CSV table of C-alpha atoms and ligand atoms in Angstrom, one decimal:
chain,number,residue,atom,x,y,z
A,1,MET,CA,89.0,111.4,62.2
A,2,GLU,CA,91.2,111.6,65.0
A,3,THR,CA,93.0,109.2,67.5
A,4,THR,CA,94.3,111.0,71.0
A,5,LEU,CA,95.8,109.4,74.2
A,6,VAL,CA,94.5,109.3,77.3
A,7,LEU,CA,95.9,107.8,80.3
A,8,ILE,CA,94.3,107.0,83.7
A,9,LYS,CA,96.5,108.5,86.0
A,10,PRO,CA,97.7,106.0,89.3
A,11,GLY,CA,95.2,107.7,91.4
A,12,GLY,CA,92.4,107.1,89.2
A,13,VAL,CA,93.6,103.2,89.2
A,14,GLN,CA,93.8,103.4,92.9
A,15,ARG,CA,90.4,104.8,93.3
A,16,ASN,CA,88.7,102.3,90.9
A,17,LEU,CA,87.8,104.9,88.5
A,18,ILE,CA,88.5,103.1,85.5
A,19,GLY,CA,85.2,102.2,84.4
A,20,GLU,CA,83.9,105.3,85.2
A,21,ILE,CA,86.4,107.0,83.2
A,22,THR,CA,86.1,104.9,80.6
A,23,ARG,CA,82.2,104.9,80.6
A,24,ARG,CA,82.0,108.8,80.1
A,25,ILE,CA,84.7,107.9,76.7
A,26,GLU,CA,82.6,105.8,75.3
A,27,ALA,CA,79.2,107.0,76.3
A,28,ARG,CA,80.7,110.1,74.4
A,29,ASN,CA,80.5,107.8,70.9
A,30,LEU,CA,84.6,107.7,71.2
A,31,LYS,CA,85.8,104.8,70.2
A,32,VAL,CA,88.4,102.9,72.4
A,33,VAL,CA,91.2,101.4,69.6
A,34,GLY,CA,94.1,100.6,72.3
A,35,LEU,CA,93.9,99.8,75.9
A,36,LYS,CA,96.3,98.6,78.3
A,37,LEU,CA,97.1,98.8,82.2
A,38,VAL,CA,100.9,99.3,82.8
A,39,ASN,CA,103.5,100.0,85.0
A,40,ALA,CA,105.2,103.0,83.4
A,41,LYS,CA,108.6,102.9,82.8
A,42,ARG,CA,110.7,106.3,84.2
A,43,GLU,CA,111.9,107.2,81.1
A,44,THR,CA,108.6,107.0,78.9
A,45,VAL,CA,107.2,109.7,81.8
A,46,GLU,CA,109.9,111.7,81.3
A,47,GLU,CA,109.7,111.6,77.6
A,48,HIS,CA,105.8,112.2,77.7
A,49,TYR,CA,106.0,115.3,80.1
A,50,GLY,CA,109.7,116.5,78.5
A,51,GLU,CA,107.7,119.9,77.6
A,52,HIS,CA,107.7,120.4,81.5
A,53,ARG,CA,111.4,119.2,82.0
A,54,GLY,CA,113.1,122.1,84.5
A,55,LYS,CA,110.0,122.9,85.9
A,56,GLY,CA,109.3,122.6,89.3
A,57,PHE,CA,106.6,120.3,89.5
A,58,PHE,CA,108.3,118.0,87.0
A,59,GLU,CA,109.6,115.7,89.5
A,60,ASP,CA,106.8,115.4,91.2
A,61,VAL,CA,104.5,114.9,88.2
A,62,VAL,CA,106.9,112.1,86.9
A,63,ASN,CA,107.0,110.2,90.2
A,64,TYR,CA,103.4,109.9,90.7
A,65,LEU,CA,103.3,108.6,87.1
A,66,CYS,CA,105.3,105.8,88.3
A,67,SER,CA,104.0,105.5,91.5
A,68,GLY,CA,101.4,102.8,90.4
A,69,PRO,CA,99.6,100.9,87.3
A,70,VAL,CA,98.3,103.9,84.7
A,71,VAL,CA,96.1,103.1,82.1
A,72,ALA,CA,96.8,103.9,78.5
A,73,MET,CA,94.2,104.2,76.2
A,74,ALA,CA,94.1,105.2,72.4
A,75,VAL,CA,90.8,107.1,71.3
A,76,GLN,CA,89.2,107.5,67.9
A,77,GLY,CA,86.7,110.0,66.8
A,78,VAL,CA,85.6,113.1,65.2
A,79,ASN,CA,87.8,115.8,67.0
A,80,ALA,CA,88.9,113.1,69.5
A,81,THR,CA,91.6,115.6,71.1
A,82,LYS,CA,89.5,118.5,71.6
A,83,ALA,CA,86.5,116.3,72.5
A,84,ILE,CA,87.9,114.7,74.9
A,85,ARG,CA,90.0,117.2,76.7
A,86,THR,CA,87.1,119.2,77.2
A,87,MET,CA,85.8,116.1,79.0
A,88,MET,CA,88.8,116.2,81.0
A,89,GLY,CA,88.3,120.0,82.3
A,90,ALA,CA,90.9,122.3,83.5
A,91,THR,CA,94.1,121.0,84.7
A,92,ASN,CA,93.4,122.3,88.4
A,93,PRO,CA,90.3,120.5,89.6
A,94,LEU,CA,89.6,123.7,91.0
A,95,GLU,CA,88.9,125.5,88.2
A,96,ALA,CA,87.6,122.5,86.5
A,97,THR,CA,83.7,122.8,85.6
A,98,PRO,CA,80.9,120.4,86.9
A,99,GLY,CA,80.4,117.8,84.6
A,100,THR,CA,83.8,117.4,83.5
A,101,VAL,CA,85.9,114.3,84.8
A,102,ARG,CA,88.0,116.6,87.0
A,103,GLY,CA,85.5,119.0,88.2
A,104,ASP,CA,83.4,115.7,89.5
A,105,LEU,CA,86.0,113.5,90.6
A,106,ALA,CA,89.4,115.4,91.4
A,107,LEU,CA,89.9,117.9,93.9
A,108,THR,CA,93.7,118.9,93.8
A,109,ILE,CA,96.6,119.4,90.7
A,110,ASP,CA,98.5,116.7,92.1
A,111,ASP,CA,96.1,113.9,91.3
A,112,ASN,CA,94.1,115.0,88.8
A,113,LEU,CA,93.2,111.5,87.2
A,114,THR,CA,93.8,111.8,84.0
A,115,HIS,CA,96.3,113.0,81.1
A,116,SER,CA,95.2,113.5,77.5
A,117,SER,CA,96.8,114.7,74.6
A,118,SER,CA,96.9,118.6,74.1
A,119,ASP,CA,96.8,118.6,70.3
A,120,PRO,CA,96.8,116.5,67.4
A,121,GLU,CA,100.5,116.8,67.0
A,122,ALA,CA,101.0,116.0,70.7
A,123,ALA,CA,98.5,112.8,70.2
A,124,GLU,CA,100.7,111.4,67.1
A,125,ARG,CA,103.9,111.9,69.5
A,126,GLU,CA,102.4,110.1,72.6
A,127,LEU,CA,100.7,107.3,71.0
A,128,LYS,CA,103.9,106.6,69.5
A,129,LEU,CA,105.4,106.7,73.0
A,130,TRP,CA,103.0,104.7,74.8
A,131,PHE,CA,102.0,102.5,72.1
A,132,PRO,CA,104.6,101.5,70.0
A,133,GLU,CA,103.4,98.3,69.0
A,134,GLY,CA,100.2,100.2,67.3
A,135,THR,CA,96.7,100.6,68.0
A,136,VAL,CA,93.8,98.3,66.4
A,137,ALA,CA,92.8,101.0,64.0
B,201,LIG,P1,98.1,116.4,81.5
B,201,LIG,O1,99.3,116.6,80.7
B,201,LIG,O2,98.3,116.1,82.8
B,201,LIG,O3,97.0,116.2,80.9
B,201,LIG,P2,97.2,119.1,81.5
B,201,LIG,O4,97.4,119.1,80.0
B,201,LIG,O5,96.3,119.9,81.7
B,201,LIG,O6,97.6,117.8,82.2
B,201,LIG,P3,99.7,120.5,82.1
B,201,LIG,O7,100.3,121.7,81.8
B,201,LIG,O8,100.6,119.6,80.8
B,201,LIG,O9,98.4,119.8,82.1
B,201,LIG,O10,100.7,120.2,83.4
B,201,LIG,C1,101.1,118.2,83.3
B,201,LIG,C2,100.4,117.8,84.8
B,201,LIG,O11,101.5,118.4,85.6
B,201,LIG,C3,99.3,117.9,85.6
B,201,LIG,O12,98.0,117.4,85.0
B,201,LIG,C4,99.7,118.5,86.7
B,201,LIG,O13,98.9,117.1,87.3
B,201,LIG,C5,100.9,118.7,86.3
B,201,LIG,N1,100.7,120.4,87.1
B,201,LIG,C6,101.0,121.1,86.0
B,201,LIG,N2,100.8,122.5,86.2
B,201,LIG,C7,101.3,122.2,87.5
B,201,LIG,C8,101.2,123.3,89.1
B,201,LIG,N3,101.6,124.2,89.0
B,201,LIG,N4,101.7,122.7,90.2
B,201,LIG,C9,101.5,121.5,90.1
B,201,LIG,N5,101.5,120.5,89.4
B,201,LIG,C10,101.2,120.9,87.7
B,202,LIG,MG1,99.6,118.6,79.2
């Protein structure tokens, strides 16, 4: 059993896709064990995307995550991290397979709707960052 982090980025919240994205996660029989709508602190987002510090898109992606409310969700299930990554699709929606969230609902890399942890170690780190109070399981 794993727990992983999903963020619905500001574009997804603005486009009223909280329900659609959460529906897909629940339909996969993954369990939501943490859920909140937050205006993310800049320092949280910079730490979250720390691996990308210094890259050309770092400022843009941090600004985007801080541009409006995000949904932070802790999701639990067998192989949850890989299952969610596959469900969200390739980083660039143009390369994302139809049937994935990005392949169905997104068009550009700078507005690709969701974040999900890349592996279980990243998930553990990110869950501590976004849910310092802990989750329900
Ligand atoms: P995320 O971490 O948001 O789940 P990811 O793991 O699929 O996405 P990363 O390589 O971690 O992709 O990139 C983090 C985010 O930075 C991407 O979601 C995207 O919004 C942005 N990004 C990544 N690469 C580029 C790029 N070449 N040009 C513009 N933006 C980019
Ligand atoms: Mg990533």
